[in-house]
CSV table of C-alpha atoms and ligand atoms in Angstrom, one decimal:
chain,number,residue,atom,x,y,z
A,1,MET,CA,9.5,-1.2,-25.3
A,2,ALA,CA,8.3,-3.7,-22.6
A,3,PRO,CA,11.1,-5.9,-21.2
A,4,GLU,CA,11.2,-9.4,-22.6
A,5,LYS,CA,9.9,-12.1,-20.2
A,6,ASP,CA,10.3,-15.8,-20.2
A,7,ALA,CA,7.1,-16.9,-22.0
A,8,GLN,CA,7.4,-20.4,-20.7
A,9,ASN,CA,7.8,-19.8,-17.0
A,10,PRO,CA,6.0,-17.0,-15.2
A,11,LEU,CA,8.1,-17.5,-12.1
A,12,VAL,CA,11.3,-16.4,-13.9
A,13,PRO,CA,11.9,-12.8,-13.0
A,14,THR,CA,13.0,-9.9,-15.2
A,15,VAL,CA,16.4,-8.5,-14.3
A,16,GLY,CA,15.8,-5.1,-12.7
A,17,ARG,CA,18.1,-2.5,-11.3
A,18,ILE,CA,17.8,-0.2,-8.3
A,19,ILE,CA,18.3,3.4,-9.6
A,20,LYS,CA,17.4,5.4,-6.5
A,21,ILE,CA,17.0,4.7,-2.7
A,22,ILE,CA,15.2,7.1,-0.4
A,23,ASP,CA,15.4,6.8,3.4
A,24,GLU,CA,11.8,7.2,4.6
A,25,THR,CA,12.0,6.2,8.3
A,26,PRO,CA,14.6,4.4,10.5
A,27,ASP,CA,13.3,1.0,9.0
A,28,VAL,CA,11.6,1.9,5.7
A,29,LYS,CA,13.4,2.7,2.4
A,30,THR,CA,11.8,3.5,-1.0
A,31,PHE,CA,13.5,1.8,-3.9
A,32,HIS,CA,13.1,3.0,-7.5
A,33,VAL,CA,13.5,0.0,-9.9
A,34,THR,CA,13.9,-0.1,-13.7
A,35,THR,CA,15.2,-2.5,-16.3
A,36,ASP,CA,17.4,-2.0,-19.4
A,37,HIS,CA,14.1,-1.8,-21.3
A,38,GLY,CA,12.4,0.8,-19.1
A,39,LYS,CA,9.7,0.2,-16.5
A,40,PRO,CA,9.3,-3.5,-15.7
A,41,PHE,CA,5.5,-3.3,-16.2
A,42,THR,CA,2.7,-0.7,-15.8
A,43,PRO,CA,0.6,-1.6,-12.7
A,44,MET,CA,-2.8,-0.2,-11.6
A,45,PRO,CA,-3.0,1.2,-8.0
A,46,GLY,CA,-2.8,-1.5,-5.4
A,47,GLN,CA,-1.0,-4.1,-7.7
A,48,LEU,CA,2.1,-5.8,-6.6
A,49,ALA,CA,5.4,-7.3,-7.7
A,50,MET,CA,7.7,-10.1,-6.5
A,51,LEU,CA,11.2,-8.7,-5.8
A,52,SER,CA,14.1,-11.1,-5.4
A,53,LEU,CA,17.8,-11.1,-4.6
A,54,PRO,CA,19.7,-14.2,-5.8
A,55,ALA,CA,20.7,-16.6,-3.0
A,56,VAL,CA,18.7,-14.5,-0.5
A,57,GLY,CA,15.0,-14.8,-1.3
A,58,GLU,CA,11.9,-13.4,-2.9
A,59,GLY,CA,9.0,-11.4,-1.4
A,60,MET,CA,5.8,-9.7,-2.4
A,61,PHE,CA,5.7,-5.9,-2.3
A,62,SER,CA,3.1,-3.3,-3.3
A,63,VAL,CA,4.0,-0.9,-6.1
A,64,THR,CA,3.8,2.3,-4.1
A,65,TRP,CA,4.1,4.6,-7.1
A,66,GLN,CA,5.6,4.7,-10.6
A,67,GLY,CA,7.2,7.1,-13.1
A,68,PRO,CA,7.4,6.7,-16.9
A,69,GLU,CA,10.6,4.6,-16.5
A,70,HIS,CA,10.5,3.1,-13.0
A,71,LEU,CA,8.4,1.4,-10.3
A,72,GLU,CA,8.7,2.5,-6.6
A,73,PHE,CA,8.6,0.1,-3.6
A,74,ALA,CA,8.5,1.2,0.0
A,75,ILE,CA,10.1,-1.6,2.0
A,76,LYS,CA,10.2,-2.1,5.7
A,77,LYS,CA,13.1,-4.0,7.2
A,78,VAL,CA,11.6,-7.1,8.9
A,79,GLY,CA,13.8,-10.1,8.0
A,80,VAL,CA,16.3,-11.8,5.7
A,81,LEU,CA,15.3,-10.4,2.3
A,82,THR,CA,14.2,-7.0,3.4
A,83,GLU,CA,17.5,-6.6,5.5
A,84,ALA,CA,19.5,-7.5,2.4
A,85,LEU,CA,17.5,-5.0,0.3
A,86,HIS,CA,18.2,-2.3,2.9
A,87,GLU,CA,22.0,-3.1,2.6
A,88,ALA,CA,21.8,-2.6,-1.2
A,89,GLU,CA,23.2,0.4,-3.0
A,90,GLU,CA,22.0,2.2,-6.1
A,91,GLY,CA,23.0,0.1,-9.1
A,92,GLN,CA,22.2,-3.3,-7.4
A,93,MET,CA,20.4,-5.8,-9.6
A,94,VAL,CA,17.1,-7.3,-8.4
A,95,GLY,CA,14.7,-9.8,-9.8
A,96,VAL,CA,11.2,-8.4,-10.5
A,97,ARG,CA,8.1,-10.1,-11.7
A,98,GLY,CA,4.5,-9.0,-11.9
A,99,PRO,CA,2.1,-7.2,-12.0
A,100,TYR,CA,0.1,-9.3,-9.4
A,101,GLY,CA,-3.2,-8.9,-7.6
A,102,ASN,CA,-6.5,-7.2,-8.4
A,103,GLY,CA,-5.6,-3.6,-7.4
A,104,PHE,CA,-8.1,-1.2,-6.0
A,105,PRO,CA,-11.7,-1.1,-7.4
A,106,ILE,CA,-11.2,2.2,-9.3
A,107,GLU,CA,-14.5,2.0,-11.2
A,108,MET,CA,-16.5,1.5,-8.0
A,109,MET,CA,-14.8,4.6,-6.5
A,110,LYS,CA,-15.5,7.0,-9.3
A,111,GLY,CA,-17.7,9.9,-8.4
A,112,LYS,CA,-17.5,9.0,-4.7
A,113,ASP,CA,-15.9,10.8,-1.8
A,114,LEU,CA,-12.8,8.8,-0.7
A,115,LEU,CA,-11.6,8.3,2.9
A,116,PHE,CA,-8.1,6.8,3.0
A,117,ILE,CA,-6.9,5.4,6.3
A,118,GLY,CA,-3.3,4.2,6.6
A,119,GLY,CA,-1.0,3.1,9.4
A,120,GLY,CA,2.8,2.8,9.2
A,121,ILE,CA,4.1,1.0,6.0
A,122,GLY,CA,0.4,0.3,5.2
A,123,LEU,CA,0.4,3.7,3.5
A,124,ALA,CA,2.5,2.1,0.7
A,125,PRO,CA,-0.3,0.6,-1.4
A,126,VAL,CA,-2.7,3.4,-0.5
A,127,ARG,CA,-0.1,6.0,-1.7
A,128,SER,CA,-0.5,4.6,-5.2
A,129,LEU,CA,-4.2,5.1,-5.1
A,130,ILE,CA,-4.0,8.6,-3.6
A,131,ASN,CA,-1.5,9.7,-6.3
A,132,TYR,CA,-3.7,8.1,-9.0
A,133,CYS,CA,-6.8,9.9,-7.8
A,134,ALA,CA,-4.8,13.2,-7.6
A,135,GLU,CA,-3.8,12.7,-11.2
A,136,HIS,CA,-7.4,11.9,-12.2
A,137,ARG,CA,-8.9,14.5,-9.9
A,138,ASP,CA,-12.1,15.2,-11.8
A,139,GLU,CA,-13.2,11.5,-11.6
A,140,PHE,CA,-13.4,11.4,-7.8
A,141,GLY,CA,-15.1,13.4,-5.0
A,142,HIS,CA,-13.5,14.8,-1.8
A,143,MET,CA,-10.3,13.1,-0.7
A,144,TRP,CA,-9.7,12.7,3.0
A,145,ILE,CA,-6.5,11.1,4.2
A,146,ILE,CA,-6.0,9.9,7.8
A,147,TYR,CA,-2.6,8.5,8.5
A,148,GLY,CA,-0.8,7.4,11.7
A,149,ALA,CA,2.6,6.0,12.7
A,150,ARG,CA,4.3,5.1,15.9
A,151,SER,CA,6.3,8.3,16.1
A,152,PRO,CA,7.0,11.4,13.9
A,153,ALA,CA,10.2,9.7,12.7
A,154,ASP,CA,8.1,6.7,11.6
A,155,LEU,CA,5.8,8.7,9.2
A,156,CYS,CA,6.4,7.5,5.6
A,157,PHE,CA,6.4,9.8,2.5
A,158,LYS,CA,6.7,13.0,4.6
A,159,GLU,CA,6.9,15.3,1.6
A,160,GLU,CA,3.6,14.1,0.2
A,161,LEU,CA,2.0,14.0,3.6
A,162,PHE,CA,2.9,17.5,4.7
A,163,LYS,CA,3.3,19.3,1.3
A,164,ASN,CA,1.8,17.7,-1.8
A,165,TRP,CA,-1.3,16.0,-0.5
A,166,PRO,CA,-2.7,19.0,1.4
A,167,GLN,CA,-2.5,20.9,-1.9
A,168,ILE,CA,-4.7,18.4,-3.8
A,169,PRO,CA,-7.9,20.4,-4.6
A,170,ASN,CA,-10.9,19.4,-2.4
A,171,SER,CA,-8.9,17.3,0.0
A,172,ARG,CA,-7.9,17.1,3.7
A,173,VAL,CA,-5.0,15.4,5.5
A,174,ASP,CA,-5.0,14.4,9.2
A,175,ILE,CA,-2.0,12.9,10.9
A,176,THR,CA,-1.5,11.2,14.2
A,177,VAL,CA,1.4,9.5,16.0
A,178,ASP,CA,1.2,7.1,18.9
A,179,LYS,CA,3.7,9.2,20.8
A,180,GLY,CA,5.1,12.6,19.7
A,181,ASP,CA,8.5,14.1,20.3
A,182,GLU,CA,9.5,17.5,21.6
A,183,ASN,CA,8.8,19.1,18.2
A,184,TRP,CA,5.4,17.4,17.5
A,185,THR,CA,2.4,19.6,17.8
A,186,GLY,CA,-0.1,17.3,16.0
A,187,ASN,CA,-2.4,14.7,17.4
A,188,GLU,CA,-1.2,11.8,19.6
A,189,GLY,CA,-3.2,8.6,19.7
A,190,PHE,CA,-4.0,5.4,17.7
A,191,VAL,CA,-5.6,5.6,14.3
A,192,PRO,CA,-8.9,4.1,15.2
A,193,ALA,CA,-9.5,6.5,18.1
A,194,PHE,CA,-8.4,9.4,15.9
A,195,LEU,CA,-10.8,8.3,13.2
A,196,GLU,CA,-13.7,8.2,15.6
A,197,GLN,CA,-12.8,11.6,16.9
A,198,LEU,CA,-12.7,13.1,13.4
A,199,ASN,CA,-15.9,11.2,12.6
A,200,PRO,CA,-16.2,11.5,8.8
A,201,PRO,CA,-19.8,10.8,7.8
A,202,PRO,CA,-20.4,7.7,5.7
A,203,GLU,CA,-22.8,9.2,3.2
A,204,GLY,CA,-21.5,9.0,-0.4
A,205,LYS,CA,-18.1,7.6,0.7
A,206,VAL,CA,-15.8,4.7,-0.1
A,207,THR,CA,-13.1,4.1,2.5
A,208,ILE,CA,-9.8,2.4,1.9
A,209,THR,CA,-7.8,1.0,4.8
A,210,CYS,CA,-4.3,-0.5,5.0
A,211,GLY,CA,-2.0,-0.9,8.0
A,212,PRO,CA,-0.9,-3.5,10.5
A,213,PRO,CA,-3.5,-6.2,11.1
A,214,ILE,CA,-4.3,-5.0,14.6
A,215,MET,CA,-5.0,-1.5,13.2
A,216,ILE,CA,-7.1,-2.8,10.4
A,217,LYS,CA,-9.1,-4.9,12.9
A,218,PHE,CA,-10.0,-1.9,15.1
A,219,VAL,CA,-10.5,0.5,12.2
A,220,LEU,CA,-13.1,-1.9,10.7
A,221,GLN,CA,-14.8,-2.0,14.1
A,222,SER,CA,-14.8,1.8,14.3
A,223,LEU,CA,-16.2,2.2,10.7
A,224,GLU,CA,-19.0,-0.2,11.4
A,225,LYS,CA,-19.8,1.7,14.7
A,226,MET,CA,-19.8,4.9,12.5
A,227,ASN,CA,-22.5,3.3,10.3
A,228,TYR,CA,-20.2,2.5,7.3
A,229,LYS,CA,-21.7,-0.4,5.3
A,230,PRO,CA,-19.4,-3.4,4.5
A,231,GLU,CA,-19.8,-2.6,0.8
A,232,GLN,CA,-18.2,0.9,1.4
A,233,ILE,CA,-15.2,-0.5,3.2
A,234,VAL,CA,-12.1,-1.6,1.1
A,235,THR,CA,-9.1,-3.1,2.6
A,236,THR,CA,-6.0,-5.1,1.6
A,237,LEU,CA,-4.8,-8.4,3.1
A,238,GLU,CA,-1.2,-9.3,3.7
A,239,MET,CA,-0.7,-13.1,3.7
A,240,ARG,CA,2.4,-15.1,3.2
A,241,MET,CA,2.8,-15.6,-0.5
A,242,LYS,CA,5.2,-17.8,-2.5
A,243,CYS,CA,4.3,-18.0,-6.2
A,244,GLY,CA,2.0,-15.0,-6.6
A,245,ILE,CA,0.2,-16.7,-9.4
A,246,GLY,CA,-2.3,-19.1,-7.8
A,247,LYS,CA,-0.2,-22.3,-8.1
A,248,CYS,CA,1.4,-22.9,-4.6
A,249,GLY,CA,-1.8,-22.8,-2.5
A,250,ARG,CA,-0.1,-20.7,0.2
A,251,CYS,CA,-2.6,-17.9,0.2
A,252,ASN,CA,-6.0,-19.4,-0.3
A,253,LEU,CA,-9.0,-18.4,1.9
A,254,GLY,CA,-11.8,-20.9,1.0
A,255,SER,CA,-12.1,-20.8,-2.8
A,256,LYS,CA,-10.3,-17.4,-3.1
A,257,TYR,CA,-6.5,-16.9,-3.7
A,258,VAL,CA,-5.3,-13.7,-2.1
A,259,CYS,CA,-2.6,-13.4,-4.8
A,260,LEU,CA,-5.2,-13.6,-7.7
A,261,ASP,CA,-8.6,-12.5,-6.3
A,262,GLY,CA,-7.0,-10.0,-3.8
A,263,PRO,CA,-5.2,-8.6,-2.0
A,264,VAL,CA,-7.9,-5.9,-2.2
A,265,PHE,CA,-11.3,-6.9,-0.9
A,266,THR,CA,-14.4,-5.1,0.4
A,267,LEU,CA,-15.5,-6.0,3.9
A,268,ALA,CA,-18.7,-7.4,2.3
A,269,GLU,CA,-16.5,-9.9,0.3
A,270,LEU,CA,-14.4,-10.7,3.4
A,271,ASN,CA,-17.5,-11.5,5.4
A,272,GLN,CA,-18.2,-14.3,2.8
A,273,LEU,CA,-14.8,-15.9,3.4
A,274,PRO,CA,-14.2,-18.6,5.9
A,275,GLY,CA,-11.6,-18.5,8.7
A,276,GLU,CA,-9.0,-16.1,9.9
A,277,TYR,CA,-7.4,-13.5,7.6
B,301,FAD,C1,0.1,-8.5,-0.7
B,301,FAD,C2,1.3,-8.1,0.0
B,301,FAD,C3,1.8,-6.8,-0.1
B,301,FAD,C4,3.0,-6.4,0.6
B,301,FAD,N1,3.4,-5.1,0.5
B,301,FAD,C5,4.5,-4.7,1.2
B,301,FAD,C6,5.1,-3.4,1.0
B,301,FAD,O1,4.6,-2.6,0.2
B,301,FAD,N2,6.2,-3.1,1.8
B,301,FAD,C7,6.7,-3.9,2.7
B,301,FAD,O2,7.7,-3.6,3.3
B,301,FAD,N3,6.2,-5.2,2.8
B,301,FAD,C8,5.2,-5.6,2.1
B,301,FAD,N4,4.7,-6.9,2.3
B,301,FAD,C9,5.3,-7.8,3.2
B,301,FAD,C10,6.6,-8.4,2.6
B,301,FAD,O3,6.3,-9.3,1.6
B,301,FAD,C11,7.4,-9.1,3.8
B,301,FAD,O4,7.7,-8.2,4.8
B,301,FAD,C12,8.7,-9.7,3.2
B,301,FAD,O5,8.4,-10.7,2.3
B,301,FAD,C13,9.5,-10.3,4.4
B,301,FAD,O6,10.6,-10.9,3.9
B,301,FAD,P1,11.9,-11.1,4.8
B,301,FAD,O7,12.7,-12.2,4.1
B,301,FAD,O8,12.6,-9.8,5.0
B,301,FAD,O9,11.3,-11.6,6.1
B,301,FAD,P2,11.4,-13.0,6.8
B,301,FAD,O10,12.8,-13.3,7.2
B,301,FAD,O11,10.7,-14.0,5.9
B,301,FAD,O12,10.4,-12.8,8.0
B,301,FAD,C14,10.6,-11.8,9.0
B,301,FAD,C15,9.3,-11.6,9.8
B,301,FAD,O13,8.3,-11.0,8.9
B,301,FAD,C16,7.2,-11.9,8.9
B,301,FAD,N5,6.6,-11.9,7.5
B,301,FAD,C17,7.3,-12.3,6.4
B,301,FAD,N6,6.5,-12.2,5.3
B,301,FAD,C18,5.3,-11.8,5.8
B,301,FAD,C19,4.1,-11.5,5.2
B,301,FAD,N7,3.9,-11.6,3.9
B,301,FAD,N8,3.1,-11.1,6.0
B,301,FAD,C20,3.2,-10.9,7.3
B,301,FAD,N9,4.4,-11.1,7.9
B,301,FAD,C21,5.4,-11.6,7.2
B,301,FAD,C22,7.6,-13.2,9.4
B,301,FAD,O14,6.6,-14.0,10.0
B,301,FAD,C23,8.7,-12.8,10.4
B,301,FAD,O15,8.1,-12.5,11.6
B,301,FAD,C24,3.6,-7.3,1.5
B,301,FAD,C25,3.1,-8.6,1.6
B,301,FAD,C26,2.0,-9.0,0.8
B,301,FAD,C27,1.6,-10.4,0.9
B,302,FES,S1,0.9,-17.2,-3.5
B,302,FES,FE1,0.9,-19.1,-4.4
B,302,FES,S2,-1.3,-19.5,-4.6
B,302,FES,FE2,-1.2,-17.4,-3.9
């Protein structure tokens, strides 16, 4: 049964509970969240939730994956709320409201080869799409995952990266780190340079990119250089958000609200929007 929500006020969160915490990297943890009534909601890949701690704050986070009874959030420690979440233990109550955002354009991706490009914690939303496509394998073409992080210790979701995803039929996984350690035998270098070196051809592909803004900027330039068309390039924007429901005006770009119309956009759509993003 779905948890009861305050029908009058969409800003009032449902009471959730952290049931599992996984250390991914020195500054990223994955939190499994449920409620007394089961999963808070059932999002599509790329959708988001607002998580809150009373007297601390509230923030928007991608749902990185889900089980029948829980949602998963991979959260990087950057400030007040995220530091408090990293201090939390299993059993801790959290506010949760959602789902928000448009999610990835699944229908447009069906039948296409998919090129996933992630950097650091930017793999969090992309992970939900990769796992969805693996579960609906017949509906999509070849899956090529390119992922990078600052160091081997900073690679998120290591079990999926090194074990599960390479076993997806008709798939390929390539990993790079900015700087390796004494055990690293893989590629060293930034994601955009690695992408150009691998040079996946654009024909029949949709590419999905998420990472730090500087990585996205250079990946988009690389893709255009490699003759990908703006319609083939999907990315997600990360702007400051407060309400998540199109009311506070924090996240608008021209006539679009990132919380309602995004955060997933094609480059063709972004090219129509004014200003910096
Ligand atoms: C659509 C969307 C999806 C997101 N998905 C994830 C996710 O899956 N995992 C994750 O770890 N984080 C995600 N974030 C970012 C997350 O919302 C912020 O890191 C978090 O709210 C910071 O809260 P804080 O109180 O810890 O930091 P604060 O104390 O508020 O700030 C600490 C630092 O982080 C910066 N910051 C805070 N919020 C943002 C933001 N929204 N964008 C850019 N910089 C910010 C501040 O400028 C400051 O430098 C997402 C944000 C958006 C908008
Ligand atoms: S976050 Fe309030 S309008 Fe988008």
